[in-house]
């Protein structure tokens, strides 16, 4: 009897196996890539002009919804919001002058939690935590499940940019208010212990600002207000000057995208402003992150009708789904109190379109 039951069970399993492999079974749709559903745009507003920031959403079909945060939550996002990130199903928005980080549902922009923290400048995420660079000299870590906040970790004067790579978190300590930025450094935090393990110093890295990481374990940092260069920190924390540059982006935003390009690329814009005429001259380049070789030079084409507005880039982001390039701009180098715009370029640098935004657009976050 037991033998017959055993054969019957085997026959049932075989039948189930054939059914599961049947051509009638629908093939699951592939998971969407970051950037395919649309994008959020963060507008900083004008803190000194008493204009709060705002979060807008632009769907894949181009439909634009202004002030989605306000519409979802019935309140303003706050004063001087910085660039958010999407990590998992949530979006984290640091709001500098309001001393908090919003935790939002990435699909609806509704508030899940808020974390009080001093002068948050930037955020990055890795291994179930979000790291916040606080301008008062500390880094704070949030658990993404409980939203509990660590004790502040001292890293150095005036942290700004922050990114994660190689089991470490890198923080650009700008020493923005120090004499000659003498105490500028890149602080390195060990993720496992949440402790500062070293400071990387280099005579050329003064007032470091924006930071990004690539998939090869390299970290890049800009010094736009001093040398106006891009610096590379490899996986062994060796530092080298890569090129002239002001704004940078990689083609895997926030290191959490499921999209992987054919190449690991670093995009660079070098912007020089004549403050007498407020005219900004830009050049651009693309680098293979794995080899450091320049792939393209002056890849961003000049859009038509540039005589009708002034191009004054603020930051750059790359859509990880298709490689399109988004460059946020003020409406002129002295237009920080006017609505700005975004220039959109195809992956080969051809100008595609111009999108109107709120005041001082400060980043595109792909959904």
mmCIF file of C-alpha atoms in Angstrom:
data_model
loop_
_atom_site.group_PDB
_atom_site.id
_atom_site.type_symbol
_atom_site.label_atom_id
_atom_site.label_comp_id
_atom_site.label_asym_id
_atom_site.label_seq_id
_atom_site.Cartn_x
_atom_site.Cartn_y
_atom_site.Cartn_z
ATOM 1 C CA UNK A 1 0.000 0.000 0.000
ATOM 2 C CA UNK A 2 2.779 2.420 0.940
ATOM 3 C CA UNK A 3 4.584 1.578 -2.296
ATOM 4 C CA UNK A 4 1.428 2.376 -4.303
ATOM 5 C CA UNK A 5 1.023 5.700 -2.467
ATOM 6 C CA UNK A 6 4.649 6.548 -3.217
ATOM 7 C CA UNK A 7 4.179 5.892 -6.946
ATOM 8 C CA UNK A 8 0.928 7.895 -6.887
ATOM 9 C CA UNK A 9 2.730 10.824 -5.249
ATOM 10 C CA UNK A 10 5.511 10.688 -7.838
ATOM 11 C CA UNK A 11 2.933 10.601 -10.641
ATOM 12 C CA UNK A 12 1.188 13.633 -9.129
ATOM 13 C CA UNK A 13 4.459 15.571 -8.890
ATOM 14 C CA UNK A 14 5.301 14.739 -12.498
ATOM 15 C CA UNK A 15 1.839 15.907 -13.600
ATOM 16 C CA UNK A 16 2.244 19.137 -11.656
ATOM 17 C CA UNK A 17 5.675 19.605 -13.207
ATOM 18 C CA UNK A 18 4.273 19.211 -16.717
ATOM 19 C CA UNK A 19 1.449 21.625 -15.904
ATOM 20 C CA UNK A 20 3.888 24.232 -14.553
ATOM 21 C CA UNK A 21 5.945 24.020 -17.738
ATOM 22 C CA UNK A 22 2.909 24.166 -20.001
ATOM 23 C CA UNK A 23 2.828 26.742 -22.777
ATOM 24 C CA UNK A 24 -0.561 27.823 -21.421
ATOM 25 C CA UNK A 25 1.074 29.276 -18.284
ATOM 26 C CA UNK A 26 1.600 33.051 -18.708
ATOM 27 C CA UNK A 27 5.173 34.350 -18.569
ATOM 28 C CA UNK A 28 5.611 36.862 -15.729
ATOM 29 C CA UNK A 29 6.233 40.401 -16.935
ATOM 30 C CA UNK A 30 9.759 41.662 -16.250
ATOM 31 C CA UNK A 31 10.106 43.986 -13.291
ATOM 32 C CA UNK A 32 10.085 47.644 -14.379
ATOM 33 C CA UNK A 33 13.371 49.495 -14.421
ATOM 34 C CA UNK A 34 13.958 52.664 -12.481
ATOM 35 C CA UNK A 35 12.988 55.574 -14.732
ATOM 36 C CA UNK A 36 10.309 53.758 -16.695
ATOM 37 C CA UNK A 37 7.446 54.996 -14.501
ATOM 38 C CA UNK A 38 8.432 58.653 -14.527
ATOM 39 C CA UNK A 39 10.396 60.974 -12.276
ATOM 40 C CA UNK A 40 10.173 63.333 -9.356
ATOM 41 C CA UNK A 41 11.719 66.812 -9.508
ATOM 42 C CA UNK A 42 12.782 68.582 -6.317
ATOM 43 C CA UNK A 43 12.572 72.383 -6.391
ATOM 44 C CA UNK A 44 14.466 74.092 -3.598
ATOM 45 C CA UNK A 45 12.490 77.314 -3.789
ATOM 46 C CA UNK A 46 14.052 80.490 -2.396
ATOM 47 C CA UNK A 47 14.600 80.354 1.344
ATOM 48 C CA UNK A 48 15.690 83.997 1.580
ATOM 49 C CA UNK A 49 12.702 85.038 -0.530
ATOM 50 C CA UNK A 50 10.361 83.070 1.751
ATOM 51 C CA UNK A 51 9.462 80.598 -1.011
ATOM 52 C CA UNK A 52 9.222 77.015 0.249
ATOM 53 C CA UNK A 53 10.419 74.060 -1.776
ATOM 54 C CA UNK A 54 8.194 71.704 -3.754
ATOM 55 C CA UNK A 55 8.164 68.192 -5.158
ATOM 56 C CA UNK A 56 6.703 67.667 -8.646
ATOM 57 C CA UNK A 57 6.102 64.464 -10.615
ATOM 58 C CA UNK A 58 6.382 63.905 -14.363
ATOM 59 C CA UNK A 59 4.877 60.672 -15.685
ATOM 60 C CA UNK A 60 6.393 58.629 -18.487
ATOM 61 C CA UNK A 61 3.885 60.114 -20.944
ATOM 62 C CA UNK A 62 4.978 63.635 -20.024
ATOM 63 C CA UNK A 63 2.023 64.521 -17.794
ATOM 64 C CA UNK A 64 3.266 66.855 -15.069
ATOM 65 C CA UNK A 65 1.755 67.088 -11.586
ATOM 66 C CA UNK A 66 2.975 70.070 -9.599
ATOM 67 C CA UNK A 67 3.397 70.008 -5.816
ATOM 68 C CA UNK A 68 2.617 66.321 -5.335
ATOM 69 C CA UNK A 69 3.892 66.436 -1.755
ATOM 70 C CA UNK A 70 1.452 69.197 -0.845
ATOM 71 C CA UNK A 71 -1.419 67.453 -2.629
ATOM 72 C CA UNK A 72 -0.691 64.145 -0.916
ATOM 73 C CA UNK A 73 -0.109 65.511 2.592
ATOM 74 C CA UNK A 74 -1.823 68.896 2.863
ATOM 75 C CA UNK A 75 1.357 70.673 3.909
ATOM 76 C CA UNK A 76 4.454 72.199 2.319
ATOM 77 C CA UNK A 77 7.563 70.088 2.033
ATOM 78 C CA UNK A 78 9.623 72.655 3.952
ATOM 79 C CA UNK A 79 12.449 75.139 3.552
ATOM 80 C CA UNK A 80 15.442 74.411 1.341
ATOM 81 C CA UNK A 81 14.905 70.717 0.491
ATOM 82 C CA UNK A 82 17.933 68.887 -0.850
ATOM 83 C CA UNK A 83 18.102 66.090 -3.400
ATOM 84 C CA UNK A 84 16.114 62.986 -2.349
ATOM 85 C CA UNK A 85 16.835 59.342 -3.047
ATOM 86 C CA UNK A 86 14.552 56.379 -3.664
ATOM 87 C CA UNK A 87 15.617 53.262 -1.787
ATOM 88 C CA UNK A 88 13.354 50.255 -2.046
ATOM 89 C CA UNK A 89 9.749 51.428 -1.970
ATOM 90 C CA UNK A 90 10.469 54.659 -0.104
ATOM 91 C CA UNK A 91 11.802 58.105 -0.875
ATOM 92 C CA UNK A 92 13.975 60.022 1.574
ATOM 93 C CA UNK A 93 13.918 63.822 1.316
ATOM 94 C CA UNK A 94 16.380 65.880 3.377
ATOM 95 C CA UNK A 95 15.063 69.375 4.169
ATOM 96 C CA UNK A 96 17.976 71.494 5.330
ATOM 97 C CA UNK A 97 16.356 74.544 6.941
ATOM 98 C CA UNK A 98 13.481 72.507 8.417
ATOM 99 C CA UNK A 99 15.928 70.138 10.136
ATOM 100 C CA UNK A 100 14.276 66.899 9.074
ATOM 101 C CA UNK A 101 14.252 64.036 6.594
ATOM 102 C CA UNK A 102 10.881 62.995 5.202
ATOM 103 C CA UNK A 103 10.265 59.291 4.594
ATOM 104 C CA UNK A 104 7.705 59.016 1.789
ATOM 105 C CA UNK A 105 5.931 56.257 -0.089
ATOM 106 C CA UNK A 106 7.767 56.422 -3.418
ATOM 107 C CA UNK A 107 4.581 55.730 -5.378
ATOM 108 C CA UNK A 108 2.221 58.198 -3.723
ATOM 109 C CA UNK A 109 4.525 60.756 -2.023
ATOM 110 C CA UNK A 110 2.530 60.344 1.192
ATOM 111 C CA UNK A 111 4.430 60.725 4.464
ATOM 112 C CA UNK A 112 5.355 57.514 6.275
ATOM 113 C CA UNK A 113 7.619 59.115 8.875
ATOM 114 C CA UNK A 114 9.768 62.139 9.576
ATOM 115 C CA UNK A 115 13.175 62.052 11.227
ATOM 116 C CA UNK A 116 14.434 65.141 13.023
ATOM 117 C CA UNK A 117 18.088 65.844 12.247
ATOM 118 C CA UNK A 118 20.218 68.988 12.119
ATOM 119 C CA UNK A 119 20.810 70.688 8.752
ATOM 120 C CA UNK A 120 20.627 67.611 6.500
ATOM 121 C CA UNK A 121 22.571 68.283 3.299
ATOM 122 C CA UNK A 122 22.501 64.958 1.450
ATOM 123 C CA UNK A 123 21.519 61.296 1.819
ATOM 124 C CA UNK A 124 22.666 57.936 0.513
ATOM 125 C CA UNK A 125 21.537 54.366 1.190
ATOM 126 C CA UNK A 126 23.191 50.982 1.631
ATOM 127 C CA UNK A 127 22.415 47.643 3.300
ATOM 128 C CA UNK A 128 19.142 48.642 4.933
ATOM 129 C CA UNK A 129 20.259 52.042 6.194
ATOM 130 C CA UNK A 130 20.021 55.632 5.016
ATOM 131 C CA UNK A 131 22.975 57.877 5.843
ATOM 132 C CA UNK A 132 22.535 61.637 6.321
ATOM 133 C CA UNK A 133 25.305 64.199 6.094
ATOM 134 C CA UNK A 134 24.523 66.947 8.600
ATOM 135 C CA UNK A 135 26.148 70.320 8.031
ATOM 136 C CA UNK A 136 26.890 70.640 11.751
ATOM 137 C CA UNK A 137 29.745 68.124 11.425
ATOM 138 C CA UNK A 138 28.020 64.780 11.855
ATOM 139 C CA UNK A 139 26.551 61.836 9.956
ATOM 140 C CA UNK A 140 23.332 60.224 11.165
ATOM 141 C CA UNK A 141 22.082 56.773 10.196
ATOM 142 C CA UNK A 142 18.409 55.738 9.868
ATOM 143 C CA UNK A 143 17.136 52.171 10.000
ATOM 144 C CA UNK A 144 14.815 51.834 6.996
ATOM 145 C CA UNK A 145 12.426 49.466 8.793
ATOM 146 C CA UNK A 146 11.972 51.161 12.166
ATOM 147 C CA UNK A 147 13.110 54.697 11.197
ATOM 148 C CA UNK A 148 15.129 54.839 14.391
ATOM 149 C CA UNK A 149 18.048 57.218 14.304
ATOM 150 C CA UNK A 150 21.592 56.505 15.428
ATOM 151 C CA UNK A 151 23.595 58.776 17.661
ATOM 152 C CA UNK A 152 25.332 61.397 15.472
ATOM 153 C CA UNK A 153 28.805 60.361 14.326
ATOM 154 C CA UNK A 154 31.394 63.164 14.165
ATOM 155 C CA UNK A 155 33.119 63.219 10.754
ATOM 156 C CA UNK A 156 34.521 66.702 10.115
ATOM 157 C CA UNK A 157 33.542 70.310 9.381
ATOM 158 C CA UNK A 158 30.519 71.027 7.176
ATOM 159 C CA UNK A 159 29.749 67.691 5.524
ATOM 160 C CA UNK A 160 27.979 67.901 2.202
ATOM 161 C CA UNK A 161 28.081 65.094 -0.398
ATOM 162 C CA UNK A 162 27.773 61.481 0.727
ATOM 163 C CA UNK A 163 27.853 58.116 -1.054
ATOM 164 C CA UNK A 164 28.380 54.423 -0.300
ATOM 165 C CA UNK A 165 30.760 51.924 -1.910
ATOM 166 C CA UNK A 166 32.902 48.938 -0.916
ATOM 167 C CA UNK A 167 31.219 48.531 2.487
ATOM 168 C CA UNK A 168 32.117 52.120 3.323
ATOM 169 C CA UNK A 169 30.383 55.483 3.372
ATOM 170 C CA UNK A 170 32.315 58.465 2.006
ATOM 171 C CA UNK A 171 31.525 61.985 3.216
ATOM 172 C CA UNK A 172 32.738 65.256 1.678
ATOM 173 C CA UNK A 173 33.697 67.452 4.636
ATOM 174 C CA UNK A 174 33.923 70.835 2.938
ATOM 175 C CA UNK A 175 35.067 73.055 5.825
ATOM 176 C CA UNK A 176 33.035 75.649 3.941
ATOM 177 C CA UNK A 177 33.427 78.293 6.654
ATOM 178 C CA UNK A 178 37.035 77.577 7.577
ATOM 179 C CA UNK A 179 39.981 79.677 6.485
ATOM 180 C CA UNK A 180 41.078 78.474 3.018
ATOM 181 C CA UNK A 181 39.090 75.263 3.643
ATOM 182 C CA UNK A 182 42.172 74.040 5.476
ATOM 183 C CA UNK A 183 40.367 71.145 7.177
ATOM 184 C CA UNK A 184 38.699 69.796 4.052
ATOM 185 C CA UNK A 185 38.757 66.001 3.839
ATOM 186 C CA UNK A 186 36.846 62.932 2.744
ATOM 187 C CA UNK A 187 35.691 61.082 5.853
ATOM 188 C CA UNK A 188 35.420 57.299 5.524
ATOM 189 C CA UNK A 189 32.890 55.385 7.648
ATOM 190 C CA UNK A 190 32.884 51.615 8.069
ATOM 191 C CA UNK A 191 29.298 50.480 7.465
ATOM 192 C CA UNK A 192 29.519 47.386 9.658
ATOM 193 C CA UNK A 193 30.528 49.272 12.801
ATOM 194 C CA UNK A 194 29.230 52.754 11.905
ATOM 195 C CA UNK A 195 32.532 54.276 12.943
ATOM 196 C CA UNK A 196 34.843 56.718 11.212
ATOM 197 C CA UNK A 197 37.973 54.843 10.165
ATOM 198 C CA UNK A 198 39.985 57.525 8.366
ATOM 199 C CA UNK A 199 40.099 60.904 6.679
ATOM 200 C CA UNK A 200 41.368 61.111 3.103
ATOM 201 C CA UNK A 201 43.191 64.362 2.451
ATOM 202 C CA UNK A 202 44.714 65.767 -0.700
ATOM 203 C CA UNK A 203 46.114 69.242 -1.319
ATOM 204 C CA UNK A 204 43.805 69.609 -4.347
ATOM 205 C CA UNK A 205 40.601 68.560 -2.604
ATOM 206 C CA UNK A 206 39.501 71.790 -0.971
ATOM 207 C CA UNK A 207 35.807 72.417 -0.282
ATOM 208 C CA UNK A 208 34.631 69.043 -1.715
ATOM 209 C CA UNK A 209 31.004 69.051 -2.740
ATOM 210 C CA UNK A 210 29.045 66.507 -4.793
ATOM 211 C CA UNK A 211 29.803 62.775 -4.573
ATOM 212 C CA UNK A 212 28.740 59.760 -6.652
ATOM 213 C CA UNK A 213 29.859 56.132 -6.859
ATOM 214 C CA UNK A 214 29.992 53.720 -9.800
ATOM 215 C CA UNK A 215 29.515 49.965 -10.005
ATOM 216 C CA UNK A 216 33.270 49.377 -10.086
ATOM 217 C CA UNK A 217 33.736 50.645 -6.533
ATOM 218 C CA UNK A 218 35.097 54.060 -7.501
ATOM 219 C CA UNK A 219 33.932 57.253 -5.811
ATOM 220 C CA UNK A 220 33.992 60.665 -7.483
ATOM 221 C CA UNK A 221 33.915 64.060 -5.798
ATOM 222 C CA UNK A 222 33.803 67.597 -7.180
ATOM 223 C CA UNK A 223 35.508 70.760 -5.978
ATOM 224 C CA UNK A 224 33.469 73.362 -7.904
ATOM 225 C CA UNK A 225 34.316 76.362 -5.752
ATOM 226 C CA UNK A 226 38.085 75.905 -5.670
ATOM 227 C CA UNK A 227 39.873 73.886 -8.367
ATOM 228 C CA UNK A 228 36.672 73.090 -10.324
ATOM 229 C CA UNK A 229 37.862 69.527 -10.855
ATOM 230 C CA UNK A 230 36.567 65.974 -10.517
ATOM 231 C CA UNK A 231 38.582 63.676 -8.252
ATOM 232 C CA UNK A 232 38.542 59.890 -8.302
ATOM 233 C CA UNK A 233 38.892 57.721 -5.181
ATOM 234 C CA UNK A 234 39.390 54.073 -6.110
ATOM 235 C CA UNK A 235 38.364 51.008 -4.093
ATOM 236 C CA UNK A 236 41.683 51.179 -2.206
ATOM 237 C CA UNK A 237 41.090 54.861 -1.351
ATOM 238 C CA UNK A 238 43.801 56.131 -3.701
ATOM 239 C CA UNK A 239 43.086 59.666 -4.939
ATOM 240 C CA UNK A 240 43.724 61.099 -8.403
ATOM 241 C CA UNK A 241 42.526 64.117 -10.383
ATOM 242 C CA UNK A 242 40.337 62.915 -13.248
ATOM 243 C CA UNK A 243 39.345 66.035 -15.195
ATOM 244 C CA UNK A 244 37.975 69.559 -15.019
ATOM 245 C CA UNK A 245 34.362 69.411 -13.894
ATOM 246 C CA UNK A 246 31.585 70.971 -11.850
ATOM 247 C CA UNK A 247 28.663 68.517 -11.963
ATOM 248 C CA UNK A 248 28.777 64.723 -12.181
ATOM 249 C CA UNK A 249 26.438 61.751 -12.530
ATOM 250 C CA UNK A 250 26.630 58.009 -13.134
ATOM 251 C CA UNK A 251 24.184 55.912 -15.143
ATOM 252 C CA UNK A 252 22.890 53.951 -12.109
ATOM 253 C CA UNK A 253 21.214 56.561 -9.922
ATOM 254 C CA UNK A 254 21.624 56.091 -6.153
ATOM 255 C CA UNK A 255 23.204 52.649 -6.675
ATOM 256 C CA UNK A 256 19.787 51.028 -6.184
ATOM 257 C CA UNK A 257 18.580 50.687 -9.761
ATOM 258 C CA UNK A 258 17.987 47.309 -11.353
ATOM 259 C CA UNK A 259 19.046 48.736 -14.705
ATOM 260 C CA UNK A 260 22.594 48.009 -15.825
ATOM 261 C CA UNK A 261 24.067 49.742 -18.830
ATOM 262 C CA UNK A 262 26.452 48.233 -21.324
ATOM 263 C CA UNK A 263 29.143 50.386 -19.760
ATOM 264 C CA UNK A 264 29.620 51.887 -16.334
ATOM 265 C CA UNK A 265 29.745 55.574 -17.257
ATOM 266 C CA UNK A 266 30.588 58.836 -15.517
ATOM 267 C CA UNK A 267 29.101 62.012 -16.986
ATOM 268 C CA UNK A 268 30.802 65.366 -16.347
ATOM 269 C CA UNK A 269 29.774 68.981 -16.967
ATOM 270 C CA UNK A 270 32.399 71.692 -16.594
ATOM 271 C CA UNK A 271 30.690 75.062 -16.051
ATOM 272 C CA UNK A 272 32.474 78.415 -15.834
ATOM 273 C CA UNK A 273 30.446 81.553 -15.067
ATOM 274 C CA UNK A 274 31.528 85.117 -15.808
ATOM 275 C CA UNK A 275 29.995 86.894 -12.829
ATOM 276 C CA UNK A 276 30.230 90.275 -14.571
ATOM 277 C CA UNK A 277 27.967 89.193 -17.427
ATOM 278 C CA UNK A 278 26.324 86.200 -15.692
ATOM 279 C CA UNK A 279 27.069 84.107 -18.751
ATOM 280 C CA UNK A 280 27.945 80.462 -18.167
ATOM 281 C CA UNK A 281 30.129 78.521 -20.577
ATOM 282 C CA UNK A 282 29.920 74.748 -20.392
ATOM 283 C CA UNK A 283 31.766 71.759 -21.770
ATOM 284 C CA UNK A 284 30.947 68.116 -21.163
ATOM 285 C CA UNK A 285 32.529 64.684 -21.294
ATOM 286 C CA UNK A 286 31.830 61.016 -20.606
ATOM 287 C CA UNK A 287 34.242 58.520 -19.036
ATOM 288 C CA UNK A 288 34.322 54.742 -18.853
ATOM 289 C CA UNK A 289 34.291 54.266 -15.090
ATOM 290 C CA UNK A 290 35.972 50.873 -15.203
ATOM 291 C CA UNK A 291 38.977 52.021 -17.261
ATOM 292 C CA UNK A 292 39.004 55.792 -16.706
ATOM 293 C CA UNK A 293 39.176 56.354 -20.470
ATOM 294 C CA UNK A 294 37.311 59.281 -21.979
ATOM 295 C CA UNK A 295 34.481 57.972 -24.154
ATOM 296 C CA UNK A 296 33.147 61.266 -25.496
ATOM 297 C CA UNK A 297 34.059 64.943 -25.422
ATOM 298 C CA UNK A 298 31.542 67.827 -25.556
ATOM 299 C CA UNK A 299 28.717 65.333 -25.853
ATOM 300 C CA UNK A 300 25.845 67.678 -24.877
ATOM 301 C CA UNK A 301 24.596 69.466 -27.980
ATOM 302 C CA UNK A 302 23.483 73.088 -27.748
ATOM 303 C CA UNK A 303 19.686 73.323 -27.861
ATOM 304 C CA UNK A 304 17.914 75.601 -30.299
ATOM 305 C CA UNK A 305 16.660 79.059 -29.245
ATOM 306 C CA UNK A 306 19.254 79.445 -26.512
ATOM 307 C CA UNK A 307 19.069 83.200 -27.065
ATOM 308 C CA UNK A 308 15.659 83.118 -25.321
ATOM 309 C CA UNK A 309 17.029 81.831 -22.018
ATOM 310 C CA UNK A 310 20.319 81.452 -20.188
ATOM 311 C CA UNK A 311 21.675 78.003 -19.452
ATOM 312 C CA UNK A 312 22.942 77.900 -15.857
ATOM 313 C CA UNK A 313 23.292 74.235 -14.818
ATOM 314 C CA UNK A 314 22.771 73.233 -11.202
ATOM 315 C CA UNK A 315 23.003 69.449 -11.318
ATOM 316 C CA UNK A 316 22.788 66.454 -13.661
ATOM 317 C CA UNK A 317 21.066 63.062 -13.507
ATOM 318 C CA UNK A 318 20.959 60.103 -15.887
ATOM 319 C CA UNK A 319 17.871 57.947 -16.408
ATOM 320 C CA UNK A 320 19.065 54.399 -15.617
ATOM 321 C CA UNK A 321 16.362 52.878 -17.842
ATOM 322 C CA UNK A 322 17.397 54.500 -21.137
ATOM 323 C CA UNK A 323 20.480 56.657 -20.547
ATOM 324 C CA UNK A 324 18.745 59.999 -21.172
ATOM 325 C CA UNK A 325 20.481 62.920 -19.467
ATOM 326 C CA UNK A 326 18.627 65.529 -17.401
ATOM 327 C CA UNK A 327 20.352 68.818 -16.557
ATOM 328 C CA UNK A 328 18.593 71.106 -14.054
ATOM 329 C CA UNK A 329 19.131 74.814 -14.601
ATOM 330 C CA UNK A 330 18.231 78.163 -13.106
ATOM 331 C CA UNK A 331 16.741 80.705 -15.483
ATOM 332 C CA UNK A 332 20.075 82.482 -15.753
ATOM 333 C CA UNK A 333 23.074 82.576 -13.434
ATOM 334 C CA UNK A 334 21.304 85.235 -11.349
ATOM 335 C CA UNK A 335 17.836 83.741 -11.864
ATOM 336 C CA UNK A 336 17.605 81.866 -8.581
ATOM 337 C CA UNK A 337 14.302 83.602 -7.714
ATOM 338 C CA UNK A 338 12.626 82.631 -11.004
ATOM 339 C CA UNK A 339 11.190 79.285 -12.166
ATOM 340 C CA UNK A 340 13.885 77.130 -13.712
ATOM 341 C CA UNK A 341 13.871 74.301 -16.203
ATOM 342 C CA UNK A 342 15.418 70.980 -17.164
ATOM 343 C CA UNK A 343 17.233 70.337 -20.441
ATOM 344 C CA UNK A 344 16.758 66.719 -21.527
ATOM 345 C CA UNK A 345 19.270 65.022 -23.838
ATOM 346 C CA UNK A 346 19.255 61.576 -25.411
ATOM 347 C CA UNK A 347 21.913 59.068 -24.401
ATOM 348 C CA UNK A 348 24.108 60.242 -27.293
ATOM 349 C CA UNK A 349 23.905 63.877 -26.157
ATOM 350 C CA UNK A 350 21.334 65.171 -28.664
ATOM 351 C CA UNK A 351 19.033 67.845 -27.224
ATOM 352 C CA UNK A 352 15.533 66.411 -26.781
ATOM 353 C CA UNK A 353 13.312 68.864 -24.896
ATOM 354 C CA UNK A 354 13.068 71.519 -22.237
ATOM 355 C CA UNK A 355 10.822 71.039 -19.170
ATOM 356 C CA UNK A 356 9.610 73.982 -17.078
ATOM 357 C CA UNK A 357 10.070 73.559 -13.314
ATOM 358 C CA UNK A 358 9.709 75.470 -10.084
ATOM 359 C CA UNK A 359 12.338 77.724 -8.535
ATOM 360 C CA UNK A 360 15.860 76.271 -8.397
ATOM 361 C CA UNK A 361 15.329 72.659 -9.543
ATOM 362 C CA UNK A 362 17.858 70.615 -7.611
ATOM 363 C CA UNK A 363 17.603 67.092 -8.904
ATOM 364 C CA UNK A 364 15.638 64.473 -10.827
ATOM 365 C CA UNK A 365 14.746 61.279 -8.961
ATOM 366 C CA UNK A 366 13.721 58.447 -11.258
ATOM 367 C CA UNK A 367 10.841 56.231 -10.139
#
